[in-house]
Coordinates of C-alpha atoms in Angstrom, one line a residue:
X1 CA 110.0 30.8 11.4
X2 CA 108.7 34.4 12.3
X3 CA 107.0 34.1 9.4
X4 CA 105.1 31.1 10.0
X5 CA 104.2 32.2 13.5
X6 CA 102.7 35.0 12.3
X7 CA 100.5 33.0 9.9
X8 CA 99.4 30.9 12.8
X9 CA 98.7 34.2 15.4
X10 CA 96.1 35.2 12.1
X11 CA 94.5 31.9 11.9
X12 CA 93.9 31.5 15.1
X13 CA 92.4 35.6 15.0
X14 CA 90.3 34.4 12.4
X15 CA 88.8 31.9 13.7
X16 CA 87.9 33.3 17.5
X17 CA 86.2 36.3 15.8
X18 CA 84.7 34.5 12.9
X19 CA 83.2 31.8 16.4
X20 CA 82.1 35.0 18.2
X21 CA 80.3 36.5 15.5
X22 CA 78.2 32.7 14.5
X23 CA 77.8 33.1 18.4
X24 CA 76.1 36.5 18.5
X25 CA 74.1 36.0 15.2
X26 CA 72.7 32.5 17.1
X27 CA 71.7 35.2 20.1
X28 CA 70.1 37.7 17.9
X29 CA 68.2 34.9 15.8
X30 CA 67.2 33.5 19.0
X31 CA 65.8 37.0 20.2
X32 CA 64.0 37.6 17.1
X33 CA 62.0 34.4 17.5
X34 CA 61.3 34.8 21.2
X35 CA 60.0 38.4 20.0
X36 CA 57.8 36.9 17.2
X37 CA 57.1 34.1 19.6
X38 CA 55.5 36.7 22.1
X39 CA 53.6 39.0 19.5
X40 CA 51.9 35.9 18.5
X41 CA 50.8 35.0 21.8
X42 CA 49.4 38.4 22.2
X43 CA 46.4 38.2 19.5
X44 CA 46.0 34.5 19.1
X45 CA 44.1 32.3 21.9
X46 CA 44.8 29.4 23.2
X47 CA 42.8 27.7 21.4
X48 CA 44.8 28.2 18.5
X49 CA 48.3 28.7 18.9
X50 CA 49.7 25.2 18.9
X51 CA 48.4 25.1 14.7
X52 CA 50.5 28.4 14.2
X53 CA 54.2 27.7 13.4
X54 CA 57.0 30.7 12.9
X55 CA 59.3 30.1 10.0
X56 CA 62.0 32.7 9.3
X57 CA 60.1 35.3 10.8
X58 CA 57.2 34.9 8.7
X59 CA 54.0 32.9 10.3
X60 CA 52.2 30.0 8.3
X61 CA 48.4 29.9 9.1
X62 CA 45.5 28.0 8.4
X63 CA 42.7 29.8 6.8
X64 CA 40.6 28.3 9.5
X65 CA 42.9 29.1 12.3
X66 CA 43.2 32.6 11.5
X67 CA 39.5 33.4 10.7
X68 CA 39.3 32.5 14.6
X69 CA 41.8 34.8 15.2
X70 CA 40.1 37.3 13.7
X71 CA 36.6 36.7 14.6
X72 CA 38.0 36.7 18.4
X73 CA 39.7 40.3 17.7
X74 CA 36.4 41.5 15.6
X75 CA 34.2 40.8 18.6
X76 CA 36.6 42.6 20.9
X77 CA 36.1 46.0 18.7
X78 CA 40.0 46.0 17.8
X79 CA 39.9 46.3 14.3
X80 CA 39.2 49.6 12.5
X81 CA 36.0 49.3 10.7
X82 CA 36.9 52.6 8.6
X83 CA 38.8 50.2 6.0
X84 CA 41.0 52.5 4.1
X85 CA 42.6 49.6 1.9
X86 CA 39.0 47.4 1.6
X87 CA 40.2 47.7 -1.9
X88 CA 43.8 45.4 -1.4
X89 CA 41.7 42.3 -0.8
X90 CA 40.5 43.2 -4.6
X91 CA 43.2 45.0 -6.7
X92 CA 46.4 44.2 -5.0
X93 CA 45.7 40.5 -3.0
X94 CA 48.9 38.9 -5.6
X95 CA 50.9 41.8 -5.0
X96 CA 50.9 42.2 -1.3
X97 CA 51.1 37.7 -0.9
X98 CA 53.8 38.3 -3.4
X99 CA 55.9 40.9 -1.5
X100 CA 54.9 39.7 2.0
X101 CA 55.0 36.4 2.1
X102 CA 58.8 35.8 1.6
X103 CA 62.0 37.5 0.4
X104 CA 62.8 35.4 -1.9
X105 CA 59.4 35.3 -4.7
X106 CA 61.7 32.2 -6.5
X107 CA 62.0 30.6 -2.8
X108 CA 57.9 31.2 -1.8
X109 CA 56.7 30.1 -5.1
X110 CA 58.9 26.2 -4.2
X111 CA 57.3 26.4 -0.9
X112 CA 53.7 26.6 -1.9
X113 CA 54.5 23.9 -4.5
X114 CA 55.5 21.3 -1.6
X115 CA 53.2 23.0 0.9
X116 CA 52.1 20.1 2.4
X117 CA 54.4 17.3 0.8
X118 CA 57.9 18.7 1.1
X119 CA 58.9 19.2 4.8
X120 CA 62.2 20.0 4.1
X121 CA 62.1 23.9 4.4
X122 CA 65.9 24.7 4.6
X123 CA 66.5 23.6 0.8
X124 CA 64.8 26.7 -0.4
X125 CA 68.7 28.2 -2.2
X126 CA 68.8 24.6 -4.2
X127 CA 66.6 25.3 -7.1
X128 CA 67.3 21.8 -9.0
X129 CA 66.4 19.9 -5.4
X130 CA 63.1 21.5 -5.4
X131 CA 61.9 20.8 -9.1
X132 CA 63.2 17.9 -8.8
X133 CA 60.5 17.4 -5.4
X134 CA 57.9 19.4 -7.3
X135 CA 58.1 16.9 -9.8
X136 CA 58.1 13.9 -7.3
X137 CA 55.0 15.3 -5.4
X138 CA 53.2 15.9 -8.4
X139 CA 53.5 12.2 -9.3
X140 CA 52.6 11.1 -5.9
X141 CA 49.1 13.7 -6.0
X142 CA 47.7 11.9 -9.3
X143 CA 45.6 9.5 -8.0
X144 CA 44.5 11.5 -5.0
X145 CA 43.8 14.2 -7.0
X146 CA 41.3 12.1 -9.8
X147 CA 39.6 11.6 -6.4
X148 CA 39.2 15.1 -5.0
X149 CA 38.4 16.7 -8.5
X150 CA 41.8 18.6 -8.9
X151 CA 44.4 18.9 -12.0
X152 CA 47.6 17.3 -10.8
X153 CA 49.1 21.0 -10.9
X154 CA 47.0 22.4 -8.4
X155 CA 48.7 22.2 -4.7
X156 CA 46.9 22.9 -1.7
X157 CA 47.5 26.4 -0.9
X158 CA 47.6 26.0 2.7
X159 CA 44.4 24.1 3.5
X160 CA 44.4 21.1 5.9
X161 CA 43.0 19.1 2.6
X162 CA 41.7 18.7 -0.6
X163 CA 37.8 18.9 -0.2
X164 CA 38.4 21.9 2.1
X165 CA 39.8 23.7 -0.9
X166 CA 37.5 22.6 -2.9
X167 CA 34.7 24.0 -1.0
X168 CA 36.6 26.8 -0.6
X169 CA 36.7 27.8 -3.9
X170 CA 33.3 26.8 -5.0
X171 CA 32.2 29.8 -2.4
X172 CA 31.4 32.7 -4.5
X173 CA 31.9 35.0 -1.4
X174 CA 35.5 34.9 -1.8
X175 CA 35.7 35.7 -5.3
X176 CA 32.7 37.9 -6.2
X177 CA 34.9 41.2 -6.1
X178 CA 38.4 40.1 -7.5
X179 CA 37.3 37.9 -10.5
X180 CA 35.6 39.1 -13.9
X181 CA 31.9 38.5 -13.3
X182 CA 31.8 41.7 -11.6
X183 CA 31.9 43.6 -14.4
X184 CA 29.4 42.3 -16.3
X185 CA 25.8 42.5 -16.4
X186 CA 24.3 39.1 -17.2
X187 CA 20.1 40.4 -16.4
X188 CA 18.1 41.1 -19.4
X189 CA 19.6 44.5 -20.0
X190 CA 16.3 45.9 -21.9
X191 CA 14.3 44.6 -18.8
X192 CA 16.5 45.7 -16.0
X193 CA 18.3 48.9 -15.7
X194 CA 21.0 48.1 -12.6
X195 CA 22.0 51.5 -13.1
X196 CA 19.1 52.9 -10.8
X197 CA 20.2 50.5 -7.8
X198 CA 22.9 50.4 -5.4
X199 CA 24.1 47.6 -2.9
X200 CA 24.1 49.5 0.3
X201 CA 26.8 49.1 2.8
X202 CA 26.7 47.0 6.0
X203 CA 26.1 50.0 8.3
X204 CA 26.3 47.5 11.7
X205 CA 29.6 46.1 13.6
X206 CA 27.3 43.5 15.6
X207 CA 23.9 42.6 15.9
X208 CA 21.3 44.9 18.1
X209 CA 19.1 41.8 17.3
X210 CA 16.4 41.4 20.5
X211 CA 15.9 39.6 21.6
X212 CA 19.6 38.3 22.3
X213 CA 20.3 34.5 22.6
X214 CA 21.1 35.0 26.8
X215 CA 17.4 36.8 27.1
X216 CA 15.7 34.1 25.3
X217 CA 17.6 31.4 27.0
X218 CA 17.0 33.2 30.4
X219 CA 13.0 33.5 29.2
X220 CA 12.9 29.3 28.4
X221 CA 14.2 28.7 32.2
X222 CA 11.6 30.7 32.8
X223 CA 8.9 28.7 30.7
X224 CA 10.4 25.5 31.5
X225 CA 10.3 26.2 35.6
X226 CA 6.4 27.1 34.4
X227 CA 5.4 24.0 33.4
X228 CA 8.2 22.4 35.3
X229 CA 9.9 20.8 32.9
X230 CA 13.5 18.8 33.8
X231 CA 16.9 19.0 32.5
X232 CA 15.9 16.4 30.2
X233 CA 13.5 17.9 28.2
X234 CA 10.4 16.2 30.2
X235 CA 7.7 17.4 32.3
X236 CA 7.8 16.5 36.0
X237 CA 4.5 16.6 36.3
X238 CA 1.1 15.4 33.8
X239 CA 0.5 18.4 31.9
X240 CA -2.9 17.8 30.0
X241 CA -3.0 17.8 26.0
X242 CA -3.7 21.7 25.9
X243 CA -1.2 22.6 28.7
X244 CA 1.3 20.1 26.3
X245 CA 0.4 21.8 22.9
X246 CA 0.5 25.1 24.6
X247 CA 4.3 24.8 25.8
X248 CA 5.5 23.3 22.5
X249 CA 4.3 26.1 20.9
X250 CA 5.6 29.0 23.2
X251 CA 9.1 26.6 23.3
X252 CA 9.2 26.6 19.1
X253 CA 8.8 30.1 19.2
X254 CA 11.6 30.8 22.0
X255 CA 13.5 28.2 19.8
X256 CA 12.9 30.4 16.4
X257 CA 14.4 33.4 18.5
X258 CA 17.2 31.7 18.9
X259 CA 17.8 31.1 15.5
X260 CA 17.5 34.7 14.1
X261 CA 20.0 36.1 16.9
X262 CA 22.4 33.6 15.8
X263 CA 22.0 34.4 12.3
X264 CA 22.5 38.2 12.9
X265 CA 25.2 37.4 14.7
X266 CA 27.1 35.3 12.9
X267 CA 26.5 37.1 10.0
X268 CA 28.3 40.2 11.1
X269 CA 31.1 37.7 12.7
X270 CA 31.7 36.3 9.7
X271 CA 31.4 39.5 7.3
X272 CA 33.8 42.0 9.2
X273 CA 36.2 38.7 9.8
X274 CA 36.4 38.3 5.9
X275 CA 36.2 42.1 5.2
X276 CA 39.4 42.5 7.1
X277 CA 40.9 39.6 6.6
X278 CA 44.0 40.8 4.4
X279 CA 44.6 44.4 6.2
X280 CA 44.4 42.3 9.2
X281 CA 47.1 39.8 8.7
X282 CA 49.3 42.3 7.2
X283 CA 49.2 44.4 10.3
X284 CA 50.1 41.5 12.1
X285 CA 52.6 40.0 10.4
X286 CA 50.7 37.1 9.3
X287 CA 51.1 36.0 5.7
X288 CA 48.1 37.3 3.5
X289 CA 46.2 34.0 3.0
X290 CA 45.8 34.1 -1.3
X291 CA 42.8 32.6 -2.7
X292 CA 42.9 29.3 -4.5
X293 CA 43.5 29.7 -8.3
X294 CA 42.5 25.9 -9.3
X295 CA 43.1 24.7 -12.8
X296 CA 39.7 24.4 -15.0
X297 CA 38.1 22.7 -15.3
X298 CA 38.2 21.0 -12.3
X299 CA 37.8 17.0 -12.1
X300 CA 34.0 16.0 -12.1
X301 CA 34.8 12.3 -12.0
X302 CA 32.6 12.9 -8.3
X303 CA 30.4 15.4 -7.1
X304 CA 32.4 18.3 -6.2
X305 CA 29.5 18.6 -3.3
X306 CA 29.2 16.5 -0.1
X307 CA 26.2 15.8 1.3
X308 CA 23.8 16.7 2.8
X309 CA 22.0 19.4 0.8
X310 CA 20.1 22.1 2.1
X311 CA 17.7 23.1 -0.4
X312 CA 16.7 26.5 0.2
X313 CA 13.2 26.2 -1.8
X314 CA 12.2 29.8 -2.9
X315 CA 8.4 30.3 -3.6
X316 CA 7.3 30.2 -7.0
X317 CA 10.5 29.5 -8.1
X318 CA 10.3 25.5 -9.4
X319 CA 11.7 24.1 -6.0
X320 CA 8.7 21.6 -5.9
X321 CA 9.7 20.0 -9.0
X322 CA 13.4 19.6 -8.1
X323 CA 12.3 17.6 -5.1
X324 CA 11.2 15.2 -7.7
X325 CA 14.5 14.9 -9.5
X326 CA 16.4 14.3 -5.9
X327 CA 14.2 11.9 -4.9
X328 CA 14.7 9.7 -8.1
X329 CA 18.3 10.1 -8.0
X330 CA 18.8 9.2 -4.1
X331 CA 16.0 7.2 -3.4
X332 CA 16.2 7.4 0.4
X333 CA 17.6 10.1 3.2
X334 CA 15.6 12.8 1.5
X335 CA 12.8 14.9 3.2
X336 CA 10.7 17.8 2.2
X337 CA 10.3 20.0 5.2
X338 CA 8.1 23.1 4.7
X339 CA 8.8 25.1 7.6
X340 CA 11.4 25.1 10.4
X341 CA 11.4 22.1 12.3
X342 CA 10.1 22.1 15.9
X343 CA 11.3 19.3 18.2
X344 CA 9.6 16.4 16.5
X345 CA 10.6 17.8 12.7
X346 CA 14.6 18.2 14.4
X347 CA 14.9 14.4 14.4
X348 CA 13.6 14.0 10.5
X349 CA 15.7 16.6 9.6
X350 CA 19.2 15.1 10.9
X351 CA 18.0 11.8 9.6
X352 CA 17.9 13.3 6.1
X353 CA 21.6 12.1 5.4
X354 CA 20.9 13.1 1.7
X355 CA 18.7 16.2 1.3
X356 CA 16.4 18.6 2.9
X357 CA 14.3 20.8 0.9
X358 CA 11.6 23.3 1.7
X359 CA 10.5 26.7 2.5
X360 CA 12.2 26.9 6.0
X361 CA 14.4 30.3 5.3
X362 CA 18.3 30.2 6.0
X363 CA 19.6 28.8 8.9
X364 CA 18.2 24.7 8.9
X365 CA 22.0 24.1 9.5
X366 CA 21.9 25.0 13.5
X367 CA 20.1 21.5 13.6
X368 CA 22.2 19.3 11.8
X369 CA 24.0 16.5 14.2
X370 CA 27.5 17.5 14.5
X371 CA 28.7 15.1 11.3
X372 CA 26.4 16.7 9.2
X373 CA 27.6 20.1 10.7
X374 CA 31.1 19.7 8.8
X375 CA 29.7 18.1 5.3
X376 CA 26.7 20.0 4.6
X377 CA 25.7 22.7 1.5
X378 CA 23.5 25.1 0.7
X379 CA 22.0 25.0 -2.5
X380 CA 19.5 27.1 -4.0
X381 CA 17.3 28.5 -7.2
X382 CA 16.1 31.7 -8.3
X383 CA 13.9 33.6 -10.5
X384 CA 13.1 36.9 -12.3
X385 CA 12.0 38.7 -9.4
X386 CA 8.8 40.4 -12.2
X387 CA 7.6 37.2 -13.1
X388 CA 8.2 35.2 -9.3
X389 CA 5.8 37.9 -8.0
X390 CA 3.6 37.9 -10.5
X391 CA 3.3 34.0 -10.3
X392 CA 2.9 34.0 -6.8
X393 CA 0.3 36.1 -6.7
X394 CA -1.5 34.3 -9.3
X395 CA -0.7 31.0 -7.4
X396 CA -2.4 31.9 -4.1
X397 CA -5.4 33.6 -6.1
X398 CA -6.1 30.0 -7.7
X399 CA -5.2 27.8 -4.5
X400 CA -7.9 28.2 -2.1
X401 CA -6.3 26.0 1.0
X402 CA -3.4 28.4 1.1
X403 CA -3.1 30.8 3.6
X404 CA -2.5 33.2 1.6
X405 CA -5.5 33.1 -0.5
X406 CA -8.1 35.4 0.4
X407 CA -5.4 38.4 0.1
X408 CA -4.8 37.3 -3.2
X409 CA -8.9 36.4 -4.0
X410 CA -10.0 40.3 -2.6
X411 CA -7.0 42.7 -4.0
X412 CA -6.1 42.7 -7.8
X413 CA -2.7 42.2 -8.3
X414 CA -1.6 46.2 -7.5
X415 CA -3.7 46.2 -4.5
X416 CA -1.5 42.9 -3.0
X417 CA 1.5 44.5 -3.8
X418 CA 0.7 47.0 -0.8
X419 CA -1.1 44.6 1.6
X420 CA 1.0 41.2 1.2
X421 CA 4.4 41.0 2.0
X422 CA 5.3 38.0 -0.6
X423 CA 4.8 41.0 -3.1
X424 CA 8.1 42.7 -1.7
X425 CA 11.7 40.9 -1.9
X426 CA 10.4 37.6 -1.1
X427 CA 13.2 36.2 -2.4
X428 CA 15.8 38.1 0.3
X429 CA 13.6 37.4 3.0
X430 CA 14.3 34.0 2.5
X431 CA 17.9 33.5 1.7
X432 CA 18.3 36.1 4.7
X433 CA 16.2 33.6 7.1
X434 CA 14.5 37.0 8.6
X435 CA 10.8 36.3 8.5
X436 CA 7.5 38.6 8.2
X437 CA 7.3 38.0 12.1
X438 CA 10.6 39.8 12.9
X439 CA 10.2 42.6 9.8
X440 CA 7.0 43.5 7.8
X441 CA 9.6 44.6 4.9
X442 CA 13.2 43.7 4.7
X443 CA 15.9 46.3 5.4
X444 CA 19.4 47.1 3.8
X445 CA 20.7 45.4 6.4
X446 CA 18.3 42.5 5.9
X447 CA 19.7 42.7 2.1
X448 CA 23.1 42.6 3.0
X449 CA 22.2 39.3 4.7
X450 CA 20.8 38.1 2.3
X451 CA 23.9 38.6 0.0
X452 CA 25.7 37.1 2.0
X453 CA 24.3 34.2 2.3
X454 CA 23.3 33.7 -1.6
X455 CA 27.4 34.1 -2.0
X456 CA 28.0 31.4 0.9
X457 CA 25.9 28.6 -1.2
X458 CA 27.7 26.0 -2.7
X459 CA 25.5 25.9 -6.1
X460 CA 22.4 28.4 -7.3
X461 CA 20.2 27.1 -10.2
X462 CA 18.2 29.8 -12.2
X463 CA 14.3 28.8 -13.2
X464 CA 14.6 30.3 -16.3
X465 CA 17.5 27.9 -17.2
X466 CA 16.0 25.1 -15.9
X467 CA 17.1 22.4 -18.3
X468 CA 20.7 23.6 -17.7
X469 CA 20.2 23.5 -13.5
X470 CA 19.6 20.2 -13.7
X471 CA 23.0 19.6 -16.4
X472 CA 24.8 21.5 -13.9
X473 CA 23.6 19.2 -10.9
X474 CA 25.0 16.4 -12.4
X475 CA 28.5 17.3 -12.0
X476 CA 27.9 19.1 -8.2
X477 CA 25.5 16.8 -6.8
X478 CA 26.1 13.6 -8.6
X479 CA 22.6 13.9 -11.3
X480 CA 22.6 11.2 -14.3
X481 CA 20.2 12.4 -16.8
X482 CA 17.1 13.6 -15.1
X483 CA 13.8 13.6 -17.0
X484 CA 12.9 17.4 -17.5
X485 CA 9.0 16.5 -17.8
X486 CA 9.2 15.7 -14.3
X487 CA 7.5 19.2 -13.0
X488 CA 5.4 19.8 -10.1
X489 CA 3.1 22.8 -8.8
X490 CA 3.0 24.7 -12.0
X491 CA 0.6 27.4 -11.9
X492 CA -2.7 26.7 -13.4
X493 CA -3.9 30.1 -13.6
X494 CA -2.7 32.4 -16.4
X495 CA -1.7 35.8 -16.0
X496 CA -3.9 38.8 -16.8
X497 CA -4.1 42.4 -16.8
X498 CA -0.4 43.0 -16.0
X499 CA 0.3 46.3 -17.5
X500 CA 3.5 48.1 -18.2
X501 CA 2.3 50.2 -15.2
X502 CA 2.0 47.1 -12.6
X503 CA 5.5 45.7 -13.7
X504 CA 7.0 49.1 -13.3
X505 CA 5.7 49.1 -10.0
X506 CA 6.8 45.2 -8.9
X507 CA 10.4 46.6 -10.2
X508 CA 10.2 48.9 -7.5
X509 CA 9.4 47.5 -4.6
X510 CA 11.7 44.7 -5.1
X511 CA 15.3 46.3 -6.0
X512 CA 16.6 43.9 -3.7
X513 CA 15.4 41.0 -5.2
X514 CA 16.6 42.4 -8.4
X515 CA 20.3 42.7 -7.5
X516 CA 20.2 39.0 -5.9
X517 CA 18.8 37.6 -9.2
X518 CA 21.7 39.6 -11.2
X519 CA 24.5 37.9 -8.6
X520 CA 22.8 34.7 -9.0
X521 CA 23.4 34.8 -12.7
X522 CA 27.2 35.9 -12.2
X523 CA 27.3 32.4 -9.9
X524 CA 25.6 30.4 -12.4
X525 CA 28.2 31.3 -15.6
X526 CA 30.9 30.7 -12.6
X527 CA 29.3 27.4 -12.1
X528 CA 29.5 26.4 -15.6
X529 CA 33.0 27.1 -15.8
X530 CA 34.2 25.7 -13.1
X531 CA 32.9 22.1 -14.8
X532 CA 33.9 23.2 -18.0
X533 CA 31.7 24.2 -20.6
X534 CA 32.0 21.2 -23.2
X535 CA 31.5 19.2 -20.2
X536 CA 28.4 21.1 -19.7
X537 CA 27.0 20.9 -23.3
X538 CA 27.4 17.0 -23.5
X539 CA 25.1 16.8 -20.5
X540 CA 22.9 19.4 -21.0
X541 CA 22.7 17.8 -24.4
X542 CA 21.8 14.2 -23.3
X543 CA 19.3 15.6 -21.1
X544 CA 17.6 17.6 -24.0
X545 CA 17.4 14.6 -26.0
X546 CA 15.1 13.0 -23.5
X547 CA 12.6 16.1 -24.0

């Protein structure tokens, strides 16, 4: 009997203290979250913090959500711009997702397979439950998949859905410095020595562009109240034809202000948001976001593009004749727009559902209607930088309505190089969006732009591999077997007296130009492998055939 009361004093020991302690781990649990809780609420706005959800200390973020997180901690100076580790982003990125993402590597690798199918987080320890989901999910992706150009092995990694991955990883930016193209010069190496140039390093935190968006917008209150013009756009008073023409002029060019500050400064938004992206989250406590690793190639049975295009024509560079092939193959919503549109242009522009091509610089995108804002790409060609210049100079000698003739007429072709800005990194001027008006020649900063930009666009043809653009175009922008005698604008003048001197000299004066072109080709063998290169072959293939 002692006996047995004994037995029962221990049990019911073991189970008051064994109740206590489930009782103080539930406090300490609870305290740890309400921590975490308030750490997050510290750098995250508003805004934002109802997509952000805490899970076992760790916090799950959209790419998008934290980008804003960043951008809004980038333009309050808090991040140090000295970046020590820039390098993790490039060398360590699976080791650091690897060992801070989760605990358990088995456990994370079954979460990002059911990242957006299998809710059911606390079955992480059952490893036979989740294959057996993995496999379930898979099934149920097929179809989806065939339709958003991803293998059925490919999950979402995070991203609200598929087409945002997609674009995602068709944007070079991300995966210039931590993929194998970087290693590799694809230039004509007997042509090009890369060897003598250097990309030079963003020097800026913000813009010191002037001037900024608030002055301009203060000085068109200012022009409006002038001509007294209302809030909706329309004068109060009859203004006469000149006093009309004389306002839409000074408005467009108030309106072009507007448009380089807000390049410059999203441009250093954006790049010191991506530059820190990884060190930032780390220091936070915010899961590393990993790049997409998609299974090639990927599924071309659509475009891998949406529309609409923004075709970023580059002189001399066969732009004119691609507006031929885009024409053919959409038939309507496409519109060739030379410069940047003023108010009248604006409303051609957003009715181009399709494609808008022309010489208007970076930065058409600020007038898209605010559909168009979330579909639209960039797309682009470029050229040997020695033989763009050297055509273009050869174009405006021969066409006598251009305004850039008589240079051309009175100078020989090293004379134009020192009084004609179209001699000197044309080509960055333009994928920068920084004109002649704003800067004679462009700076490193300018370049850096530039960069930027050319790694931001969706898909970057090559003139010299012009046959093979217009393969690739079939499987990005939806191309069937486009005539390649359809050419437009070709020079009619030959070249002459171009010595070994006069090249030397172009090479020069347009280093910048020189390293685009090399990135360009990087982004075009990307390109082609992304669609798979048999895939590739076939079309270039039944395009070749029609020669």
């Amino acid at each position: 009997m002692r006996f047995y009361n004994y037995k029962l004093i221990v049990l019911i020991f073991t189970i008051i203290m064994v109740t206590l302690s489930s009782f103080l781990i539930t406090i300490n649990n609870n305290n740890s979250n309400k921590n975490n809780n308030t750490n997050i609420k510290k750098i995250v706005s508003k805004k934002s913090i109802d997509l952000i959800t805490p899970i076992n200390k760790l916090v799950i973020v959209e790419k998008d959500v934290v980008k804003e997180v960043i951008k809004e901690v980038c333009n309050n100076n808090l991040i140090n711009t000295n970046n020590k580790n820039n390098n993790n982003y490039n060398d360590n990125n699976n080791n650091d997702n690897d060992n801070d993402n989760n605990n358990n590597n088995n456990n994370n690798n079954n979460n990002n397979n059911n990242n957006n199918n299998n809710n059911n987080n606390n079955n992480n320890n059952n490893n036979n439950n989740n294959n057996k989901n993995n496999s379930d999910n898979n099934n149920n992706k097929n179809n989806d998949n065939e339709k958003n150009n991803l293998n059925e092995k490919d999950d979402l990694y995070g991203f609200k859905d598929k087409q945002s991955m997609i674009n995602y990883y068709l944007t070079y930016q991300y995966y210039y410095n931590i993929e194998d193209y970087k290693n590799k010069q694809y230039v004509n190496k007997s042509k090009y020595d890369l060897s003598k140039y250097q990309i030079p390093e963003v020097a800026k935190i913000q813009s010191d562009f002037k001037p900024t968006i608030k002055e301009t917008e203060i000085s068109i209150e200012k022009l409006n109240g002038n001509y007294k013009i209302g809030i909706d756009g329309n004068p109060t008073t009859n203004l006469d034809i000149n006093q009309q023409k004389k306002y839409n002029e000074d408005f467009y060019k108030l309106s072009l202000k507007i448009v380089k500050a807000r390049i410059w400064s999203d441009f250093y938004s954006n790049y010191w948001r991506d530059k820190n992206f990884i060190e930032y989250s780390i220091d936070k406590g915010l899961i590393p976001f990993e790049p997409p690793k998609l299974s090639l190639p990927l599924n071309t049975s659509t475009p891998l593009l949406t529309t609409p295009y923004i075709f970023l024509h580059l002189p001399k560079v066969g732009g004119s004749s691609m507006i031929i092939h885009f024409q053919k193959h959409f038939k309507q919503g496409v519109l060739q727009q030379w410069a940047y549109p003023d108010s009248k242009d604006i409303i051609k522009v957003q009715n181009a559902h399709n494609l808008v091509l022309g010489h208007f610089g970076y930065g058409l995108h600020y007038v898209l209607k605010e559909d168009s804002q979330k579909t639209y790409n960039y797309l682009t060609m470029l050229r040997d930088p020695v033989d763009r210049v050297i055509s273009h100079y050869f174009y405006h000698k021969s066409t006598t309505f251009d305004e850039e003739h008589i240079p051309a007429r009175d100078n020989n072709l090293e004379q134009w190089l020192e009084v004609s800005p179209r001699g000197t990194n044309e080509m960055t001027r333009q994928l920068s969006g920084i004109t002649v008006i704003e800067e004679f020649a462009p700076t490193n900063e300018t370049f850096n732009l530039a960069m930027y930009n050319l790694r931001n666009m969706k898909f970057v043809g090559i003139t010299e591999r012009f046959e093979e653009t217009l393969a690739l175009l079939k499987f990005y922008t939806g191309f069937d077997n486009p005539d390649v005698t359809d050419k437009k604008n070709v020079g009619l003048l030959k070249p002459y007296g171009v010595t070994p001197e006069i090249i030397q000299k172009i090479k020069e004066k347009n280093w910048m130009d020189i390293l685009l072109y090399e990135e360009a080709l990087k982004m075009f063998e990307r390109q082609i492998n992304i669609v798979g290169r048999d895939n590739f072959e076939n079309q270039l293939n039944k395009i070749l055939k029609k020669k």
